[in-house]
Amino acid sequence: MSRPAPTLGNPQNTIEILNKYKFVFQKKYGQNFLIDPHVLEKIIRAAQITEADFVVEIGPGIGTMTQYLAASAKGVAAIEIDRALIPILQDTLSAYDNVTVINEDVMKVDLKKLAEEMNGGKPVKIVANLPYYITTPIIMGLFENHVPAKSITVMVQKEVADRMQVGPGTKDYGALSLAVQYYAEPEIVANVPPNCFMPRPNVGSAVIRLSVYEEPPVKVKDEKLLFAIIRASFNQRRKTLQNGLGHVPELGIPKEMTVHILEEMGLPASVRGEALTLEQFADFANRAALLKEQS
Ligand code: SAM
C-alpha cells in the first residue's frame, strides 16, 4: 500500500510547525530535532525498513522520522514523554493510519509486551534519534528485558557509538562495549554533524545499527554473573582483575580464585579487565561459576 510521502525533515517546515504550536524546547528531554532529509533517508535505509516491518520509535519529537517510518513500514508505535508534543504529532501524523502515539516515559513502558502485541510475538525493529541523557539505560533495558527486536538503529552521541563498537586495548572499551557485543553486532552507519539538528547539540552524533543475535556469540552458564564480573572489572579500571573483583565481595570471587582461573586460562596474574575479550570474560565467568558451585 502506498502511503503519503513525508513533509517534515527540513528546517523550513520544522520552524513552521514549531511556530504554529509555539513549541518551547525542553533541554531536560534532550530535544534535538532532525532537519536533514538525507540523514533521515540514511536511517530508514540502514534499518532496512520494509512494508512487512513493525517499528517502535523512541522519542518521535514533532514526528519527522515517524513520517519516514510510517511511509515505509507496516506499523509504528512512537513513545513520547513530552505532553506538549502530542497535539503536534496528531497534526503531523494525521495522514498516516498506521501510527500509534504513546504519551509515556519510555523507561516506564513494558516494551517487551508492546513489541509482542504489535507483531504477534515476532521481532520488531527499533529506530530512534535517542535523547542522549538516557541512551545507555534505554539500550541496556532493551537487551536485559529481552525485547523481541531484529535490530536497533539509533542516533547516539558519536562517542557512545564508538564505545559500543570497539574491542579490547582501546580507551573507549568498557562494560557498554561488552554488553552490546554480547547481544548484537554493532555497525556505525553514518556520522552526523550538529548542523543536521535543531537546536544544534554540542557534540557530534552517529547512527549505529545493532543487529540483534538470535543466540549470543558466547555461551555462558550464568549471564548475571558474567555482567557482574564485567561491571566490577571496569568500575576499577586501573586495577588488576584480581583486585577489581576482590573488591566486590558479593561476587564471591576472592583474589585467589581469580589468580587460579587466570593461570588456567594462560593469562598473566596482573592482567586488567580492559585487556580481556568477550570470549575471555565468558570463559572466566564459566570457570568462576563452576568453582563457586564446588566450594
Ligand atoms: N525523533 C525526533 C527527531 O529526530 O527529530 C526527536 C528526537 S530528540 C533527540 C529525542 C526525543 O525523545 C524528544 O522528542 C524528547 O521529548 C523525547 N524523550 C526524551 N526523554 C524521553 C523519555 N524518557 N521517554 C520518551 N521520550 C523521551
PDB file of C-alpha atoms and ligand atoms in Angstrom:
ATOM      1  CA  MET A   1       0.000   0.000   0.000  1.00  0.00           C
ATOM      2  CA  SER A   2       1.444   3.398  -0.863  1.00  0.00           C
ATOM      3  CA  ARG A   3       1.361   5.997   1.901  1.00  0.00           C
ATOM      4  CA  PRO A   4       1.900   9.772   1.712  1.00  0.00           C
ATOM      5  CA  ALA A   5       5.498  10.979   1.373  1.00  0.00           C
ATOM      6  CA  PRO A   6       6.987  12.765   4.411  1.00  0.00           C
ATOM      7  CA  THR A   7       6.537  16.531   4.569  1.00  0.00           C
ATOM      8  CA  LEU A   8       8.853  17.226   7.524  1.00  0.00           C
ATOM      9  CA  GLY A   9      12.633  16.917   7.649  1.00  0.00           C
ATOM     10  CA  ASN A  10      13.848  20.307   6.508  1.00  0.00           C
ATOM     11  CA  PRO A  11      14.476  23.479   8.539  1.00  0.00           C
ATOM     12  CA  GLN A  12      11.642  25.493   6.964  1.00  0.00           C
ATOM     13  CA  ASN A  13       8.821  23.028   7.682  1.00  0.00           C
ATOM     14  CA  THR A  14      10.170  22.292  11.141  1.00  0.00           C
ATOM     15  CA  ILE A  15      10.211  26.006  12.059  1.00  0.00           C
ATOM     16  CA  GLU A  16       6.693  26.395  10.659  1.00  0.00           C
ATOM     17  CA  ILE A  17       5.352  23.629  12.926  1.00  0.00           C
ATOM     18  CA  LEU A  18       7.284  24.873  15.971  1.00  0.00           C
ATOM     19  CA  ASN A  19       5.870  28.392  15.459  1.00  0.00           C
ATOM     20  CA  LYS A  20       2.333  27.191  14.780  1.00  0.00           C
ATOM     21  CA  TYR A  21       2.260  25.455  18.188  1.00  0.00           C
ATOM     22  CA  LYS A  22       4.568  27.948  19.971  1.00  0.00           C
ATOM     23  CA  PHE A  23       6.673  24.963  20.986  1.00  0.00           C
ATOM     24  CA  VAL A  24       9.295  25.545  23.674  1.00  0.00           C
ATOM     25  CA  PHE A  25      12.284  23.131  23.610  1.00  0.00           C
ATOM     26  CA  GLN A  26      12.819  21.215  26.844  1.00  0.00           C
ATOM     27  CA  LYS A  27      16.532  20.788  27.417  1.00  0.00           C
ATOM     28  CA  LYS A  28      15.914  18.158  30.110  1.00  0.00           C
ATOM     29  CA  TYR A  29      14.345  15.858  27.483  1.00  0.00           C
ATOM     30  CA  GLY A  30      17.330  16.021  25.114  1.00  0.00           C
ATOM     31  CA  GLN A  31      15.283  17.562  22.319  1.00  0.00           C
ATOM     32  CA  ASN A  32      17.356  17.962  19.157  1.00  0.00           C
ATOM     33  CA  PHE A  33      15.137  17.507  16.127  1.00  0.00           C
ATOM     34  CA  LEU A  34      16.464  16.220  12.814  1.00  0.00           C
ATOM     35  CA  ILE A  35      16.253  18.698   9.932  1.00  0.00           C
ATOM     36  CA  ASP A  36      18.176  16.874   7.202  1.00  0.00           C
ATOM     37  CA  PRO A  37      16.272  14.634   4.748  1.00  0.00           C
ATOM     38  CA  HIS A  38      19.472  12.848   3.657  1.00  0.00           C
ATOM     39  CA  VAL A  39      20.153  11.725   7.220  1.00  0.00           C
ATOM     40  CA  LEU A  40      16.541  10.594   7.633  1.00  0.00           C
ATOM     41  CA  GLU A  41      16.702   8.553   4.427  1.00  0.00           C
ATOM     42  CA  LYS A  42      20.001   7.052   5.537  1.00  0.00           C
ATOM     43  CA  ILE A  43      18.458   5.911   8.837  1.00  0.00           C
ATOM     44  CA  ILE A  44      15.490   4.287   7.070  1.00  0.00           C
ATOM     45  CA  ARG A  45      17.896   2.534   4.650  1.00  0.00           C
ATOM     46  CA  ALA A  46      20.207   1.406   7.466  1.00  0.00           C
ATOM     47  CA  ALA A  47      17.251  -0.009   9.408  1.00  0.00           C
ATOM     48  CA  GLN A  48      16.145  -1.822   6.208  1.00  0.00           C
ATOM     49  CA  ILE A  49      12.509  -0.911   6.841  1.00  0.00           C
ATOM     50  CA  THR A  50      10.077  -2.746   4.584  1.00  0.00           C
ATOM     51  CA  GLU A  51       6.288  -2.981   4.279  1.00  0.00           C
ATOM     52  CA  ALA A  52       6.448  -6.103   6.451  1.00  0.00           C
ATOM     53  CA  ASP A  53       8.040  -4.374   9.458  1.00  0.00           C
ATOM     54  CA  PHE A  54       6.570  -3.171  12.713  1.00  0.00           C
ATOM     55  CA  VAL A  55       8.668  -0.406  14.243  1.00  0.00           C
ATOM     56  CA  VAL A  56       8.945   1.029  17.737  1.00  0.00           C
ATOM     57  CA  GLU A  57      10.224   4.607  17.751  1.00  0.00           C
ATOM     58  CA  ILE A  58      11.506   6.165  20.973  1.00  0.00           C
ATOM     59  CA  GLY A  59      11.058   9.940  21.163  1.00  0.00           C
ATOM     60  CA  PRO A  60       9.271  10.996  17.945  1.00  0.00           C
ATOM     61  CA  GLY A  61       9.586  14.745  18.703  1.00  0.00           C
ATOM     62  CA  ILE A  62       7.401  16.568  16.158  1.00  0.00           C
ATOM     63  CA  GLY A  63       7.083  13.351  14.117  1.00  0.00           C
ATOM     64  CA  THR A  64       9.763  13.911  11.486  1.00  0.00           C
ATOM     65  CA  MET A  65      11.306  10.432  11.482  1.00  0.00           C
ATOM     66  CA  THR A  66       7.886   8.974  12.340  1.00  0.00           C
ATOM     67  CA  GLN A  67       6.611  10.174   8.954  1.00  0.00           C
ATOM     68  CA  TYR A  68       9.513   8.442   7.193  1.00  0.00           C
ATOM     69  CA  LEU A  69       8.927   5.262   9.208  1.00  0.00           C
ATOM     70  CA  ALA A  70       5.163   5.303   8.653  1.00  0.00           C
ATOM     71  CA  ALA A  71       5.672   5.756   4.903  1.00  0.00           C
ATOM     72  CA  SER A  72       7.865   2.618   4.741  1.00  0.00           C
ATOM     73  CA  ALA A  73       6.683   0.236   7.488  1.00  0.00           C
ATOM     74  CA  LYS A  74       3.540  -1.726   8.194  1.00  0.00           C
ATOM     75  CA  GLY A  75       3.025  -0.126  11.587  1.00  0.00           C
ATOM     76  CA  VAL A  76       4.751   2.252  14.001  1.00  0.00           C
ATOM     77  CA  ALA A  77       4.377   2.770  17.752  1.00  0.00           C
ATOM     78  CA  ALA A  78       6.002   6.029  18.879  1.00  0.00           C
ATOM     79  CA  ILE A  79       6.641   6.727  22.562  1.00  0.00           C
ATOM     80  CA  GLU A  80       6.994  10.397  23.535  1.00  0.00           C
ATOM     81  CA  ILE A  81       7.341  11.755  27.071  1.00  0.00           C
ATOM     82  CA  ASP A  82       6.633  15.445  26.352  1.00  0.00           C
ATOM     83  CA  ARG A  83       2.911  16.143  26.560  1.00  0.00           C
ATOM     84  CA  ALA A  84       3.343  19.386  24.598  1.00  0.00           C
ATOM     85  CA  LEU A  85       4.341  17.334  21.530  1.00  0.00           C
ATOM     86  CA  ILE A  86       1.174  15.195  21.448  1.00  0.00           C
ATOM     87  CA  PRO A  87      -1.122  17.706  19.655  1.00  0.00           C
ATOM     88  CA  ILE A  88       1.726  18.393  17.222  1.00  0.00           C
ATOM     89  CA  LEU A  89       2.117  14.664  16.495  1.00  0.00           C
ATOM     90  CA  GLN A  90      -1.647  14.346  15.963  1.00  0.00           C
ATOM     91  CA  ASP A  91      -1.324  17.049  13.312  1.00  0.00           C
ATOM     92  CA  THR A  92       1.905  15.937  11.570  1.00  0.00           C
ATOM     93  CA  LEU A  93       0.902  12.251  11.510  1.00  0.00           C
ATOM     94  CA  SER A  94      -2.758  12.763  10.531  1.00  0.00           C
ATOM     95  CA  ALA A  95      -2.157  11.422   7.007  1.00  0.00           C
ATOM     96  CA  TYR A  96      -0.886   8.059   8.351  1.00  0.00           C
ATOM     97  CA  ASP A  97      -3.284   5.425   9.649  1.00  0.00           C
ATOM     98  CA  ASN A  98      -0.531   3.036  10.775  1.00  0.00           C
ATOM     99  CA  VAL A  99       0.934   5.051  13.691  1.00  0.00           C
ATOM    100  CA  THR A 100       0.106   4.831  17.394  1.00  0.00           C
ATOM    101  CA  VAL A 101       1.492   7.579  19.626  1.00  0.00           C
ATOM    102  CA  ILE A 102       2.019   6.698  23.283  1.00  0.00           C
ATOM    103  CA  ASN A 103       2.494   9.621  25.682  1.00  0.00           C
ATOM    104  CA  GLU A 104       4.792   7.945  28.232  1.00  0.00           C
ATOM    105  CA  ASP A 105       8.268   7.852  29.650  1.00  0.00           C
ATOM    106  CA  VAL A 106       9.925   5.039  27.669  1.00  0.00           C
ATOM    107  CA  MET A 107      11.629   3.827  30.860  1.00  0.00           C
ATOM    108  CA  LYS A 108       8.193   3.040  32.291  1.00  0.00           C
ATOM    109  CA  VAL A 109       6.789   1.258  29.234  1.00  0.00           C
ATOM    110  CA  ASP A 110       6.796  -2.543  29.063  1.00  0.00           C
ATOM    111  CA  LEU A 111       8.493  -2.618  25.656  1.00  0.00           C
ATOM    112  CA  LYS A 112       8.606  -6.411  25.590  1.00  0.00           C
ATOM    113  CA  LYS A 113       4.822  -6.593  25.902  1.00  0.00           C
ATOM    114  CA  LEU A 114       4.299  -3.743  23.432  1.00  0.00           C
ATOM    115  CA  ALA A 115       6.569  -5.362  20.829  1.00  0.00           C
ATOM    116  CA  GLU A 116       4.972  -8.790  21.324  1.00  0.00           C
ATOM    117  CA  GLU A 117       1.450  -7.382  20.977  1.00  0.00           C
ATOM    118  CA  MET A 118       2.382  -5.366  17.889  1.00  0.00           C
ATOM    119  CA  ASN A 119       3.810  -8.217  15.876  1.00  0.00           C
ATOM    120  CA  GLY A 120       2.252 -11.359  17.343  1.00  0.00           C
ATOM    121  CA  GLY A 121       5.476 -12.301  19.157  1.00  0.00           C
ATOM    122  CA  LYS A 122       7.711 -11.857  16.097  1.00  0.00           C
ATOM    123  CA  PRO A 123      10.624  -9.400  16.390  1.00  0.00           C
ATOM    124  CA  VAL A 124      10.086  -5.714  15.649  1.00  0.00           C
ATOM    125  CA  LYS A 125      12.637  -3.098  14.576  1.00  0.00           C
ATOM    126  CA  ILE A 126      13.561  -0.306  16.919  1.00  0.00           C
ATOM    127  CA  VAL A 127      14.506   3.024  15.397  1.00  0.00           C
ATOM    128  CA  ALA A 128      15.208   6.273  17.219  1.00  0.00           C
ATOM    129  CA  ASN A 129      17.051   9.514  17.392  1.00  0.00           C
ATOM    130  CA  LEU A 130      17.619   8.912  21.083  1.00  0.00           C
ATOM    131  CA  PRO A 131      17.547  11.507  23.856  1.00  0.00           C
ATOM    132  CA  TYR A 132      21.263  11.468  24.762  1.00  0.00           C
ATOM    133  CA  TYR A 133      20.765  11.778  28.526  1.00  0.00           C
ATOM    134  CA  ILE A 134      19.361   8.229  28.737  1.00  0.00           C
ATOM    135  CA  THR A 135      20.944   6.441  25.762  1.00  0.00           C
ATOM    136  CA  THR A 136      22.689   3.725  27.788  1.00  0.00           C
ATOM    137  CA  PRO A 137      19.759   2.843  30.115  1.00  0.00           C
ATOM    138  CA  ILE A 138      17.429   2.635  27.085  1.00  0.00           C
ATOM    139  CA  ILE A 139      19.724   0.314  25.126  1.00  0.00           C
ATOM    140  CA  MET A 140      20.603  -1.831  28.150  1.00  0.00           C
ATOM    141  CA  GLY A 141      16.899  -2.037  29.057  1.00  0.00           C
ATOM    142  CA  LEU A 142      16.053  -3.342  25.556  1.00  0.00           C
ATOM    143  CA  PHE A 143      18.666  -6.085  25.880  1.00  0.00           C
ATOM    144  CA  GLU A 144      18.214  -7.045  29.512  1.00  0.00           C
ATOM    145  CA  ASN A 145      14.433  -7.241  29.195  1.00  0.00           C
ATOM    146  CA  HIS A 146      14.784  -9.351  26.044  1.00  0.00           C
ATOM    147  CA  VAL A 147      12.538  -7.080  23.983  1.00  0.00           C
ATOM    148  CA  PRO A 148      11.968  -9.078  20.762  1.00  0.00           C
ATOM    149  CA  ALA A 149      13.908  -6.938  18.278  1.00  0.00           C
ATOM    150  CA  LYS A 150      15.541  -7.802  14.984  1.00  0.00           C
ATOM    151  CA  SER A 151      17.617  -4.642  15.015  1.00  0.00           C
ATOM    152  CA  ILE A 152      18.065  -1.409  16.900  1.00  0.00           C
ATOM    153  CA  THR A 153      19.039   1.512  14.668  1.00  0.00           C
ATOM    154  CA  VAL A 154      19.711   4.616  16.688  1.00  0.00           C
ATOM    155  CA  MET A 155      21.254   8.055  16.562  1.00  0.00           C
ATOM    156  CA  VAL A 156      23.522   8.474  19.558  1.00  0.00           C
ATOM    157  CA  GLN A 157      26.392  10.657  20.655  1.00  0.00           C
ATOM    158  CA  LYS A 158      29.406   9.793  18.447  1.00  0.00           C
ATOM    159  CA  GLU A 159      31.496   8.897  21.480  1.00  0.00           C
ATOM    160  CA  VAL A 160      28.846   6.416  22.686  1.00  0.00           C
ATOM    161  CA  ALA A 161      28.625   4.810  19.226  1.00  0.00           C
ATOM    162  CA  ASP A 162      32.408   4.348  19.310  1.00  0.00           C
ATOM    163  CA  ARG A 163      32.198   2.756  22.760  1.00  0.00           C
ATOM    164  CA  MET A 164      29.633   0.246  21.529  1.00  0.00           C
ATOM    165  CA  GLN A 165      31.793  -0.841  18.607  1.00  0.00           C
ATOM    166  CA  VAL A 166      35.373  -1.072  19.947  1.00  0.00           C
ATOM    167  CA  GLY A 167      37.330  -4.093  21.197  1.00  0.00           C
ATOM    168  CA  PRO A 168      39.929  -4.516  23.974  1.00  0.00           C
ATOM    169  CA  GLY A 169      43.021  -2.368  24.179  1.00  0.00           C
ATOM    170  CA  THR A 170      41.330   0.968  23.415  1.00  0.00           C
ATOM    171  CA  LYS A 171      40.337   3.676  25.870  1.00  0.00           C
ATOM    172  CA  ASP A 172      36.669   3.507  24.835  1.00  0.00           C
ATOM    173  CA  TYR A 173      36.380  -0.231  25.576  1.00  0.00           C
ATOM    174  CA  GLY A 174      34.202  -0.959  28.593  1.00  0.00           C
ATOM    175  CA  ALA A 175      31.083  -2.545  30.060  1.00  0.00           C
ATOM    176  CA  LEU A 176      28.861  -0.997  27.348  1.00  0.00           C
ATOM    177  CA  SER A 177      31.039  -2.424  24.526  1.00  0.00           C
ATOM    178  CA  LEU A 178      30.860  -5.912  26.024  1.00  0.00           C
ATOM    179  CA  ALA A 179      27.128  -5.792  26.766  1.00  0.00           C
ATOM    180  CA  VAL A 180      26.258  -4.556  23.274  1.00  0.00           C
ATOM    181  CA  GLN A 181      28.548  -7.111  21.610  1.00  0.00           C
ATOM    182  CA  TYR A 182      27.076  -9.947  23.674  1.00  0.00           C
ATOM    183  CA  TYR A 183      23.600  -9.191  22.351  1.00  0.00           C
ATOM    184  CA  ALA A 184      24.207  -7.716  18.919  1.00  0.00           C
ATOM    185  CA  GLU A 185      26.564  -6.976  16.068  1.00  0.00           C
ATOM    186  CA  PRO A 186      27.182  -3.214  16.034  1.00  0.00           C
ATOM    187  CA  GLU A 187      27.896  -1.175  12.914  1.00  0.00           C
ATOM    188  CA  ILE A 188      28.254   2.592  12.704  1.00  0.00           C
ATOM    189  CA  VAL A 189      26.450   3.533   9.501  1.00  0.00           C
ATOM    190  CA  ALA A 190      26.783   7.331   9.475  1.00  0.00           C
ATOM    191  CA  ASN A 191      28.450  10.198  11.265  1.00  0.00           C
ATOM    192  CA  VAL A 192      26.116  13.150  11.675  1.00  0.00           C
ATOM    193  CA  PRO A 193      27.322  16.719  12.372  1.00  0.00           C
ATOM    194  CA  PRO A 194      25.498  19.103  14.761  1.00  0.00           C
ATOM    195  CA  ASN A 195      24.072  21.232  11.919  1.00  0.00           C
ATOM    196  CA  CYS A 196      21.659  18.413  10.986  1.00  0.00           C
ATOM    197  CA  PHE A 197      19.650  19.147  14.164  1.00  0.00           C
ATOM    198  CA  MET A 198      17.555  21.933  15.617  1.00  0.00           C
ATOM    199  CA  PRO A 199      18.751  23.123  18.080  1.00  0.00           C
ATOM    200  CA  ARG A 200      22.334  22.008  17.408  1.00  0.00           C
ATOM    201  CA  PRO A 201      23.731  19.629  20.027  1.00  0.00           C
ATOM    202  CA  ASN A 202      27.214  20.482  21.283  1.00  0.00           C
ATOM    203  CA  VAL A 203      28.527  17.003  20.429  1.00  0.00           C
ATOM    204  CA  GLY A 204      28.923  15.011  17.229  1.00  0.00           C
ATOM    205  CA  SER A 205      26.423  12.206  16.562  1.00  0.00           C
ATOM    206  CA  ALA A 206      26.422   8.864  14.794  1.00  0.00           C
ATOM    207  CA  VAL A 207      23.848   6.382  13.580  1.00  0.00           C
ATOM    208  CA  ILE A 208      24.593   2.862  14.761  1.00  0.00           C
ATOM    209  CA  ARG A 209      22.760  -0.312  13.783  1.00  0.00           C
ATOM    210  CA  LEU A 210      22.752  -3.162  16.287  1.00  0.00           C
ATOM    211  CA  SER A 211      21.743  -6.388  14.537  1.00  0.00           C
ATOM    212  CA  VAL A 212      20.441  -8.493  17.402  1.00  0.00           C
ATOM    213  CA  TYR A 213      21.743 -12.074  17.624  1.00  0.00           C
ATOM    214  CA  GLU A 214      19.287 -14.952  17.891  1.00  0.00           C
ATOM    215  CA  GLU A 215      21.862 -16.639  20.135  1.00  0.00           C
ATOM    216  CA  PRO A 216      24.712 -14.781  21.882  1.00  0.00           C
ATOM    217  CA  PRO A 217      28.137 -15.405  20.261  1.00  0.00           C
ATOM    218  CA  VAL A 218      29.472 -16.899  23.536  1.00  0.00           C
ATOM    219  CA  LYS A 219      27.828 -19.481  25.784  1.00  0.00           C
ATOM    220  CA  VAL A 220      27.633 -18.668  29.497  1.00  0.00           C
ATOM    221  CA  LYS A 221      26.177 -20.657  32.378  1.00  0.00           C
ATOM    222  CA  ASP A 222      25.167 -17.555  34.302  1.00  0.00           C
ATOM    223  CA  GLU A 223      24.530 -14.311  32.359  1.00  0.00           C
ATOM    224  CA  LYS A 224      24.079 -12.312  35.578  1.00  0.00           C
ATOM    225  CA  LEU A 225      27.473 -13.422  36.871  1.00  0.00           C
ATOM    226  CA  LEU A 226      29.119 -12.540  33.542  1.00  0.00           C
ATOM    227  CA  PHE A 227      27.779  -8.984  33.663  1.00  0.00           C
ATOM    228  CA  ALA A 228      28.540  -8.587  37.372  1.00  0.00           C
ATOM    229  CA  ILE A 229      32.159  -9.575  36.621  1.00  0.00           C
ATOM    230  CA  ILE A 230      32.324  -7.172  33.669  1.00  0.00           C
ATOM    231  CA  ARG A 231      30.900  -4.290  35.727  1.00  0.00           C
ATOM    232  CA  ALA A 232      33.272  -4.946  38.630  1.00  0.00           C
ATOM    233  CA  SER A 233      36.277  -5.072  36.246  1.00  0.00           C
ATOM    234  CA  PHE A 234      35.500  -1.698  34.702  1.00  0.00           C
ATOM    235  CA  ASN A 235      34.435   0.028  37.924  1.00  0.00           C
ATOM    236  CA  GLN A 236      38.026  -0.399  38.955  1.00  0.00           C
ATOM    237  CA  ARG A 237      39.530   0.254  35.560  1.00  0.00           C
ATOM    238  CA  ARG A 238      43.080   0.937  36.708  1.00  0.00           C
ATOM    239  CA  LYS A 239      43.109  -2.104  38.979  1.00  0.00           C
ATOM    240  CA  THR A 240      44.206  -5.591  38.020  1.00  0.00           C
ATOM    241  CA  LEU A 241      41.343  -8.068  37.559  1.00  0.00           C
ATOM    242  CA  GLN A 242      42.218  -9.864  40.812  1.00  0.00           C
ATOM    243  CA  ASN A 243      41.989  -6.629  42.810  1.00  0.00           C
ATOM    244  CA  GLY A 244      38.941  -5.324  40.932  1.00  0.00           C
ATOM    245  CA  LEU A 245      36.889  -8.476  41.533  1.00  0.00           C
ATOM    246  CA  GLY A 246      38.291  -8.958  45.035  1.00  0.00           C
ATOM    247  CA  HIS A 247      36.871  -5.551  45.992  1.00  0.00           C
ATOM    248  CA  VAL A 248      33.296  -6.687  45.307  1.00  0.00           C
ATOM    249  CA  PRO A 249      32.584  -9.311  47.993  1.00  0.00           C
ATOM    250  CA  GLU A 250      29.042 -10.001  46.680  1.00  0.00           C
ATOM    251  CA  LEU A 251      30.634 -11.571  43.594  1.00  0.00           C
ATOM    252  CA  GLY A 252      32.087 -14.373  45.717  1.00  0.00           C
ATOM    253  CA  ILE A 253      35.306 -14.368  43.643  1.00  0.00           C
ATOM    254  CA  PRO A 254      38.208 -13.817  46.052  1.00  0.00           C
ATOM    255  CA  LYS A 255      41.679 -12.913  44.783  1.00  0.00           C
ATOM    256  CA  GLU A 256      42.978 -16.491  44.979  1.00  0.00           C
ATOM    257  CA  MET A 257      40.148 -17.745  42.763  1.00  0.00           C
ATOM    258  CA  THR A 258      40.895 -15.087  40.115  1.00  0.00           C
ATOM    259  CA  VAL A 259      44.609 -15.918  40.176  1.00  0.00           C
ATOM    260  CA  HIS A 260      43.803 -19.619  39.798  1.00  0.00           C
ATOM    261  CA  ILE A 261      41.414 -19.069  36.882  1.00  0.00           C
ATOM    262  CA  LEU A 262      43.799 -16.698  35.098  1.00  0.00           C
ATOM    263  CA  GLU A 263      46.542 -19.290  35.395  1.00  0.00           C
ATOM    264  CA  GLU A 264      44.258 -21.961  33.923  1.00  0.00           C
ATOM    265  CA  MET A 265      43.415 -19.595  31.075  1.00  0.00           C
ATOM    266  CA  GLY A 266      47.097 -18.875  30.423  1.00  0.00           C
ATOM    267  CA  LEU A 267      46.737 -15.173  31.267  1.00  0.00           C
ATOM    268  CA  PRO A 268      49.131 -13.135  33.445  1.00  0.00           C
ATOM    269  CA  ALA A 269      48.057 -12.671  37.086  1.00  0.00           C
ATOM    270  CA  SER A 270      48.431  -8.901  36.631  1.00  0.00           C
ATOM    271  CA  VAL A 271      46.008  -8.685  33.687  1.00  0.00           C
ATOM    272  CA  ARG A 272      43.417  -5.882  33.690  1.00  0.00           C
ATOM    273  CA  GLY A 273      39.802  -6.353  32.673  1.00  0.00           C
ATOM    274  CA  GLU A 274      40.239  -3.890  29.807  1.00  0.00           C
ATOM    275  CA  ALA A 275      42.557  -6.413  28.086  1.00  0.00           C
ATOM    276  CA  LEU A 276      40.013  -9.261  28.020  1.00  0.00           C
ATOM    277  CA  THR A 277      37.827 -10.102  25.034  1.00  0.00           C
ATOM    278  CA  LEU A 278      34.153 -11.063  25.388  1.00  0.00           C
ATOM    279  CA  GLU A 279      35.163 -14.715  24.842  1.00  0.00           C
ATOM    280  CA  GLN A 280      37.720 -14.468  27.667  1.00  0.00           C
ATOM    281  CA  PHE A 281      35.203 -12.854  30.022  1.00  0.00           C
ATOM    282  CA  ALA A 282      32.729 -15.647  29.215  1.00  0.00           C
ATOM    283  CA  ASP A 283      35.390 -18.299  29.798  1.00  0.00           C
ATOM    284  CA  PHE A 284      36.345 -16.637  33.082  1.00  0.00           C
ATOM    285  CA  ALA A 285      32.695 -16.420  34.210  1.00  0.00           C
ATOM    286  CA  ASN A 286      32.053 -20.101  33.378  1.00  0.00           C
ATOM    287  CA  ARG A 287      35.133 -21.210  35.315  1.00  0.00           C
ATOM    288  CA  ALA A 288      34.175 -18.997  38.264  1.00  0.00           C
ATOM    289  CA  ALA A 289      30.604 -20.368  38.240  1.00  0.00           C
ATOM    290  CA  LEU A 290      31.980 -23.922  38.386  1.00  0.00           C
ATOM    291  CA  LEU A 291      34.395 -23.163  41.227  1.00  0.00           C
ATOM    292  CA  LYS A 292      31.649 -21.366  43.166  1.00  0.00           C
ATOM    293  CA  GLU A 293      29.384 -24.418  42.759  1.00  0.00           C
ATOM    294  CA  GLN A 294      32.130 -26.702  44.033  1.00  0.00           C
ATOM    295  CA  SER A 295      33.088 -24.586  47.053  1.00  0.00           C
TER     296      SER A 295
HETATM  297  N1  SAM B   1      12.736  11.828  16.681  1.00  0.00           N
HETATM  298  C1  SAM B   1      12.784  13.263  16.730  1.00  0.00           C
HETATM  299  C2  SAM B   1      13.701  13.774  15.640  1.00  0.00           C
HETATM  300  O1  SAM B   1      14.563  13.000  15.227  1.00  0.00           O
HETATM  301  O2  SAM B   1      13.585  14.912  15.223  1.00  0.00           O
HETATM  302  C3  SAM B   1      13.186  13.795  18.090  1.00  0.00           C
HETATM  303  C4  SAM B   1      14.483  13.254  18.681  1.00  0.00           C
HETATM  304  S1  SAM B   1      15.034  14.075  20.128  1.00  0.00           S
HETATM  305  C5  SAM B   1      16.765  13.766  20.072  1.00  0.00           C
HETATM  306  C6  SAM B   1      14.554  12.993  21.465  1.00  0.00           C
HETATM  307  C7  SAM B   1      13.069  12.882  21.729  1.00  0.00           C
HETATM  308  O3  SAM B   1      12.877  11.983  22.818  1.00  0.00           O
HETATM  309  C8  SAM B   1      12.388  14.172  22.140  1.00  0.00           C
HETATM  310  O4  SAM B   1      11.188  14.307  21.433  1.00  0.00           O
HETATM  311  C9  SAM B   1      12.118  14.005  23.639  1.00  0.00           C
HETATM  312  O5  SAM B   1      10.994  14.735  24.104  1.00  0.00           O
HETATM  313  C10 SAM B   1      11.904  12.502  23.726  1.00  0.00           C
HETATM  314  N2  SAM B   1      12.186  11.925  25.055  1.00  0.00           N
HETATM  315  C11 SAM B   1      13.094  12.323  25.972  1.00  0.00           C
HETATM  316  N3  SAM B   1      13.078  11.547  27.061  1.00  0.00           N
HETATM  317  C12 SAM B   1      12.125  10.594  26.830  1.00  0.00           C
HETATM  318  C13 SAM B   1      11.628   9.507  27.599  1.00  0.00           C
HETATM  319  N4  SAM B   1      12.120   9.232  28.816  1.00  0.00           N
HETATM  320  N5  SAM B   1      10.624   8.753  27.076  1.00  0.00           N
HETATM  321  C14 SAM B   1      10.125   9.032  25.830  1.00  0.00           C
HETATM  322  N6  SAM B   1      10.553  10.052  25.073  1.00  0.00           N
HETATM  323  C15 SAM B   1      11.549  10.833  25.547  1.00  0.00           C
END
